[in-house]
XYZ file of C-alpha atoms in Angstrom:
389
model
C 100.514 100.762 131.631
C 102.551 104.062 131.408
C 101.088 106.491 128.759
C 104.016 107.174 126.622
C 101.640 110.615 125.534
C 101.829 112.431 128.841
C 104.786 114.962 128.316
C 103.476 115.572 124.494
C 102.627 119.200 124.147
C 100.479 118.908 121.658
C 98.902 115.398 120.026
C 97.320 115.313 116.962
C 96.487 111.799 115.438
C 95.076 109.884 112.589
C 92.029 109.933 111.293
C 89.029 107.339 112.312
C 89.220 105.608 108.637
C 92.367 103.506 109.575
C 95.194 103.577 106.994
C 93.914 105.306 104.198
C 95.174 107.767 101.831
C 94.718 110.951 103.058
C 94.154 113.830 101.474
C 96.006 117.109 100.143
C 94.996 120.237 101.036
C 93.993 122.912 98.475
C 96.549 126.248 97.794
C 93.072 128.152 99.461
C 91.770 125.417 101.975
C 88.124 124.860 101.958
C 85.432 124.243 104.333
C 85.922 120.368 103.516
C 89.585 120.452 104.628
C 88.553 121.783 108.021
C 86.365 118.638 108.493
C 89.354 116.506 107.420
C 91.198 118.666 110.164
C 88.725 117.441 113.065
C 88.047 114.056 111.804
C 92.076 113.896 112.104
C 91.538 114.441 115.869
C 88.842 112.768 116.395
C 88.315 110.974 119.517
C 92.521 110.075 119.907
C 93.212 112.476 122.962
C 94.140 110.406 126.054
C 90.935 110.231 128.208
C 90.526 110.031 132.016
C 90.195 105.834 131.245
C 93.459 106.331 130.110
C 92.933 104.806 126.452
C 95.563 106.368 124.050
C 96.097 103.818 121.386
C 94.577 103.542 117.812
C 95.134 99.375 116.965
C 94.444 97.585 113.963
C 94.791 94.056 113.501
C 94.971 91.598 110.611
C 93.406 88.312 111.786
C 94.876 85.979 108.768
C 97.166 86.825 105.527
C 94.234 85.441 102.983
C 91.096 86.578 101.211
C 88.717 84.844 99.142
C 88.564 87.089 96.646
C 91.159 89.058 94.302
C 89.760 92.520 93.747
C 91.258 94.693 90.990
C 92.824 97.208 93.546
C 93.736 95.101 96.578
C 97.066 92.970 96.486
C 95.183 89.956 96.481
C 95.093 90.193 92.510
C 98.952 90.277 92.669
C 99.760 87.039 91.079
C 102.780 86.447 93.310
C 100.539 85.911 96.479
C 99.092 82.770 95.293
C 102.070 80.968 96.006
C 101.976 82.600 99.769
C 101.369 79.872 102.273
C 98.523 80.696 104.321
C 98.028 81.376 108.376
C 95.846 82.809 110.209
C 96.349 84.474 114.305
C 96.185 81.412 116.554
C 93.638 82.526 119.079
C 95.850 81.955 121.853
C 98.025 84.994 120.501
C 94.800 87.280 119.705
C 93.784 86.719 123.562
C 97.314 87.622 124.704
C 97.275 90.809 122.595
C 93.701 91.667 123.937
C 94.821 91.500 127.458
C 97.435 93.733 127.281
C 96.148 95.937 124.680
C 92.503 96.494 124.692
C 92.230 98.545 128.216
C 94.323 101.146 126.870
C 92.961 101.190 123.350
C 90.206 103.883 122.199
C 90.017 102.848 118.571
C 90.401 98.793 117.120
C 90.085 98.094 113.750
C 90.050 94.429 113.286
C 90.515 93.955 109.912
C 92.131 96.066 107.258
C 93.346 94.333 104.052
C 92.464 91.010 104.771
C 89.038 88.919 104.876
C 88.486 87.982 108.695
C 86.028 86.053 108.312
C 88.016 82.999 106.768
C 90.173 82.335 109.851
C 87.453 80.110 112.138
C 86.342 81.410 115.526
C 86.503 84.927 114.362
C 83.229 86.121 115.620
C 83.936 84.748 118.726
C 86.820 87.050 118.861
C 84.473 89.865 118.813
C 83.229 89.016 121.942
C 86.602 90.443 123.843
C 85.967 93.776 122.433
C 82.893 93.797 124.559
C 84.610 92.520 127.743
C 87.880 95.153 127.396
C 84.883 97.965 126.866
C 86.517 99.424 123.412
C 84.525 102.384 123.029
C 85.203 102.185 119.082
C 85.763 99.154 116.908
C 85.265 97.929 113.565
C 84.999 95.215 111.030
C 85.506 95.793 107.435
C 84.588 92.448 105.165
C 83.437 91.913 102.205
C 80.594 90.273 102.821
C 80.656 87.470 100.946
C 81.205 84.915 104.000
C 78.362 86.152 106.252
C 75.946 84.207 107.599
C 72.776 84.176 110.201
C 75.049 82.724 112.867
C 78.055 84.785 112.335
C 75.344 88.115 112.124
C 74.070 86.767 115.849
C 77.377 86.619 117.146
C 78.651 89.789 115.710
C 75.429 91.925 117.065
C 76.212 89.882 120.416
C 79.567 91.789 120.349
C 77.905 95.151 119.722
C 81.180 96.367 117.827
C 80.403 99.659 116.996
C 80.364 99.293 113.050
C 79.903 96.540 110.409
C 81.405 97.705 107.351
C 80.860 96.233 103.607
C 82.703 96.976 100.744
C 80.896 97.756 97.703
C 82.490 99.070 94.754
C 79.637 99.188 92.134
C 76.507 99.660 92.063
C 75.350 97.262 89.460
C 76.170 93.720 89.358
C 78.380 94.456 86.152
C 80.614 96.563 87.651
C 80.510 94.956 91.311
C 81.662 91.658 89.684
C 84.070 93.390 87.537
C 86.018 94.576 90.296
C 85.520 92.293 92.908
C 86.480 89.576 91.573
C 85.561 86.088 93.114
C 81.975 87.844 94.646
C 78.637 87.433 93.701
C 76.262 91.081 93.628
C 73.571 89.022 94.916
C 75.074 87.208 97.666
C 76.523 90.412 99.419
C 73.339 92.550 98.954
C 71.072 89.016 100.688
C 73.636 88.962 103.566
C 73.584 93.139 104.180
C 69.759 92.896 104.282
C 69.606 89.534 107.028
C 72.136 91.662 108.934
C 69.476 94.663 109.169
C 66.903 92.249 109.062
C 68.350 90.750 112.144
C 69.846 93.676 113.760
C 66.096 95.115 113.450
C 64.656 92.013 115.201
C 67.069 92.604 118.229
C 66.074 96.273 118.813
C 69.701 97.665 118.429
C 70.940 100.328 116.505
C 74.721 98.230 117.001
C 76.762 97.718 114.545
C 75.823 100.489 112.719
C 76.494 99.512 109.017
C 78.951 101.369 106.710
C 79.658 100.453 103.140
C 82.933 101.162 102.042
C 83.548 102.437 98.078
C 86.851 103.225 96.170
C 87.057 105.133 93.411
C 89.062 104.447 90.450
C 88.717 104.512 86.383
C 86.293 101.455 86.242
C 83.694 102.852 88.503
C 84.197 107.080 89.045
C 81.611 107.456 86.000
C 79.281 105.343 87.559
C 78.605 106.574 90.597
C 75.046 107.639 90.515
C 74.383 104.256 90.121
C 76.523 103.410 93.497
C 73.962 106.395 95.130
C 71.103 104.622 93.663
C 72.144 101.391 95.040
C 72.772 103.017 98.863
C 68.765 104.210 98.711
C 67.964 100.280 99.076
C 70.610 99.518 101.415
C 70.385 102.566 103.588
C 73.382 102.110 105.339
C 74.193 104.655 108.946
C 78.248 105.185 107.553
C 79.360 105.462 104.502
C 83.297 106.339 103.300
C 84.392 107.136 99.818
C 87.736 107.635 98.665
C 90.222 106.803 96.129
C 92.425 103.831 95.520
C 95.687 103.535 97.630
C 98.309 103.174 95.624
C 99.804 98.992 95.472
C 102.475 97.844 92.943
C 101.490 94.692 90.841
C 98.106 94.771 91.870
C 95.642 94.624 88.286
C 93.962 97.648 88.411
C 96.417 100.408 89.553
C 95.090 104.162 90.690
C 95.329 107.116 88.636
C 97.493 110.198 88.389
C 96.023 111.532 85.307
C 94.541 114.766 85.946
C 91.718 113.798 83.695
C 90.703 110.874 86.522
C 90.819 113.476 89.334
C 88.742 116.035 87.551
C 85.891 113.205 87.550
C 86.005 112.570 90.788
C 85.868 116.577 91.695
C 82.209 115.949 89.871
C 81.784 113.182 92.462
C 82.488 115.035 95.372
C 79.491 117.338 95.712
C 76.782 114.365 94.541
C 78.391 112.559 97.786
C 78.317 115.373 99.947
C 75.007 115.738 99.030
C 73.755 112.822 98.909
C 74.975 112.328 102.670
C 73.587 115.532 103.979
C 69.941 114.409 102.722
C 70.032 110.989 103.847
C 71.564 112.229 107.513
C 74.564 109.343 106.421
C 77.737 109.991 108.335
C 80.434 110.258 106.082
C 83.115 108.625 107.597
C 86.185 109.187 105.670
C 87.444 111.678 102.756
C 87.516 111.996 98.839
C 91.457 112.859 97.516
C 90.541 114.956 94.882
C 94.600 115.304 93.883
C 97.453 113.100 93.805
C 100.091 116.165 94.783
C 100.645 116.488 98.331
C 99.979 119.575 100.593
C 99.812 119.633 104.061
C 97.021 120.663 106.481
C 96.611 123.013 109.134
C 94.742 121.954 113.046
C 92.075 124.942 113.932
C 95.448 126.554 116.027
C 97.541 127.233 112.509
C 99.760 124.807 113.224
C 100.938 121.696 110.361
C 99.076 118.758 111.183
C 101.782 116.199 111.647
C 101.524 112.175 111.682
C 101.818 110.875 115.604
C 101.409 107.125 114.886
C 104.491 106.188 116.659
C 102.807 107.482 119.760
C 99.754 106.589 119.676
C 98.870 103.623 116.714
C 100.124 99.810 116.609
C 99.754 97.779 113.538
C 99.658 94.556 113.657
C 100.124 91.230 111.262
C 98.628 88.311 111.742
C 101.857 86.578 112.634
C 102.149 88.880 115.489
C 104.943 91.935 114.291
C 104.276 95.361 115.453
C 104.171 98.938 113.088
C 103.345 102.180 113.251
C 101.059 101.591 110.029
C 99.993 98.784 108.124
C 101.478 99.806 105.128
C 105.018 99.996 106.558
C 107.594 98.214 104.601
C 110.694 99.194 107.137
C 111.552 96.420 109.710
C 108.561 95.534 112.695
C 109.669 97.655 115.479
C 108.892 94.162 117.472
C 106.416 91.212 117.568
C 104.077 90.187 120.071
C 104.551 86.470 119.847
C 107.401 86.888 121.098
C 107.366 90.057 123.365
C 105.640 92.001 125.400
C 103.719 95.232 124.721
C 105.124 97.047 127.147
C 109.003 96.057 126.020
C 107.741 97.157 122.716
C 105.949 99.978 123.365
C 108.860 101.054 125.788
C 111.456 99.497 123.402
C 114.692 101.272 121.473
C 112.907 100.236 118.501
C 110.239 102.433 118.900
C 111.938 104.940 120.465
C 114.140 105.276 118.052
C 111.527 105.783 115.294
C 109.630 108.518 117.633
C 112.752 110.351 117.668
C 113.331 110.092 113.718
C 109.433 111.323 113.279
C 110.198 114.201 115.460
C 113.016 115.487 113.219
C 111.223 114.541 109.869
C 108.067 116.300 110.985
C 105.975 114.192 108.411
C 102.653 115.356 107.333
C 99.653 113.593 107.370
C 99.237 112.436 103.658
C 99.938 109.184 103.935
C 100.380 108.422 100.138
C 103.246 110.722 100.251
C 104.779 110.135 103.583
C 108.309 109.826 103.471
C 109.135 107.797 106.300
C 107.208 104.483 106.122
C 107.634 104.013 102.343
C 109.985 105.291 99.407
C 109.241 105.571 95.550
C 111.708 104.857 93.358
C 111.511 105.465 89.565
C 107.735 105.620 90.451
C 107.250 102.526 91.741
C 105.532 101.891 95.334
C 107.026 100.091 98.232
C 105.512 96.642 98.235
C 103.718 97.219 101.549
C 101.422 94.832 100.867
C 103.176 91.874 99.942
C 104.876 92.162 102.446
C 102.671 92.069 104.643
C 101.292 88.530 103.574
C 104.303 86.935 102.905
C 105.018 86.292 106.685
C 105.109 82.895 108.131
C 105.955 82.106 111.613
C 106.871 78.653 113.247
C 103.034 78.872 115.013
C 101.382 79.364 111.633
C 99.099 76.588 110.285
C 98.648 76.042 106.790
C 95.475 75.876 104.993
């Protein structure tokens, strides 16, 4: 498998928290922009194993729930037929893709755990050797068998989203899930993972911030004591038209969550958590600098695939340009090798696009201030293969 990264001069790449909204740097940048820097680079050189790509892959185009922020609430999707990734397909894709990959996310915006056989899946991740991978569910749909199978995998994180800490505002948000039923199933997971004698997954709990929830979140941090998760990763809402509970851009909102950010960093540094991602503390967009002076730049066309459940390739999964190719149909290498993608490499070396990916101005446009509808997009996909539910 040629290495499409070995004339690069330089490579910088995307941070380790998948697609999510990046943040601005300061006029004066601070200590906590430097982290951002490194966690930017982290772990995405080439290595002697040769493993250059950063993959993320949506297993089904469903969810049982319809959280305020998420495109599920969109009332248009409802009408969506649903599929989910023969396994057939995900096998193909692992075989070609998983010796060269470094980081796999395999799930992003969807719930995996609906589409049947899914922990099984898990099991390649283990046989290709990924050195990173991840999970992110809600946890709503776990049980003591899928747990086994999942610490059987020995993925390297299990990650929950929680965006309350009290069953008022939990509920409130995520709507469709019960407080009680997530917080049992995170607590037979450790209870479980304890029993085996492995530290694998680790388990991160994932929280956004928005209006609902940014005054609350001492009661989040309170919640965290009892869970005591290894990861955690805080940040604000990514922007999604029609969804029910859009992000802010009032100043007001931001100022509240600058009150936020040093009770997290805090809270992380006492409790030896790893904070995994980054809080946006601005909707304006500035770029960032690597440790050498130079702008940070976005590199996903050379080193990232994103892909849908009905098997089309992107540089991102909130892309709403054409799939620069699908793997039901092709091969990695004549996509990865493709005009398609070559073409877009050569447009991102021109535009020289940052790294904020709320602002980027090659994978999405906003017009009159309305966002690209990345998201239904992404679920409105059928394919001939695709089985309804």
């Amino acid at each position: 498998m040629r290495n499409p990264l070995r004339n690069l001069s330089r490579f910088f790449s995307r941070a380790e928290t998948a697609d999510a909204d990046f943040p601005a740097s300061l006029d004066v940048p601070g200590a906590e922009y430097d982290v951002l820097a490194q966690k930017l680079e982290w772990k995405r050189h080439p290595e002697e194993t040769g493993r250059y790509l950063n993959v993320f892959i949506e297993q089904n185009n469903t969810c049982n729930l319809k959280c305020r922020m998420c495109g599920f609430s969109d009332s248009r999707v409802a009408a969506v037929p649903r599929y989910h990734m023969p396994a057939t397909l995900f096998e193909t894709i692992a075989r070609q893709i998983f010796p060269a990959t470094n980081y796999l996310h395999m799930s992003l915006m969807t719930e995996p755990f609906m589409t049947a056989g899914f922990p099984d899946r898990l099991m390649l991740v283990r046989q290709y050797g990924v050195p990173y991978s991840r999970v992110v569910t809600n946890g709503t749909l776990l049980t003591e068998a899928t747990i086994e199978k999942i610490i059987d995998s020995q993925i390297t994180s299990l990650t929950i989203s929680i965006d309350g800490g009290t069953k008022e505002i939990f509920e409130e948000i995520r709507t469709g899930a019960r407080f009680e039923t997530v917080l049992a199933n995170i607590e037979l997971f450790k209870e479980l993972r304890a029993r085996r004698g492995t530290t694998l997954p680790h388990l991160q709990i994932n929280h956004v911030l928005m209006e609902r929830n940014v005054g609350h979140f001492e009661e989040l941090l309170s919640l965290l004591d009892s869970i005591r998760p290894e990861q955690i990763d805080v940040r604000t809402i990514e922007p999604m038209t029609y969804v029910t509970g859009l992000e802010s851009r009032d100043e007001a909102f931001y100022e509240k969550v600058r009150r936020v950010r040093p009770l997290y960093a805090d809270y992380c540094r006492r409790n030896h958590i790893e904070d995994c991602g980054f809080i946006r503390d601005q909707a304006g967009v500035i770029d960032l600098m690597n440790a050498s002076g130079q702008r940070m730049t976005c590199q996903r066309p050379w080193d990232t695939l994103a892909i849908h459940a009905n098997g089309d390739v992107h540089p991102c999964m909130s892309w709403t340009r054409p799939p620069t190719g699908n793997l039901a149909r092709q091969s990695f290498e004549e996509i990865w090798h493709g005009e398609s993608l070559e073409q877009l490499r050569r447009e991102f070396e021109i535009a020289q696009p940052g790294i904020d990916c709320q602002h980027c101005t090659i994978k999405k446009t906003v017009s009159a201030g309305i966002y690209d509808d990345f998201f239904f997009n992404m679920v409105n996909k059928s394919e001939a293969w695709a089985r309804p539910e």
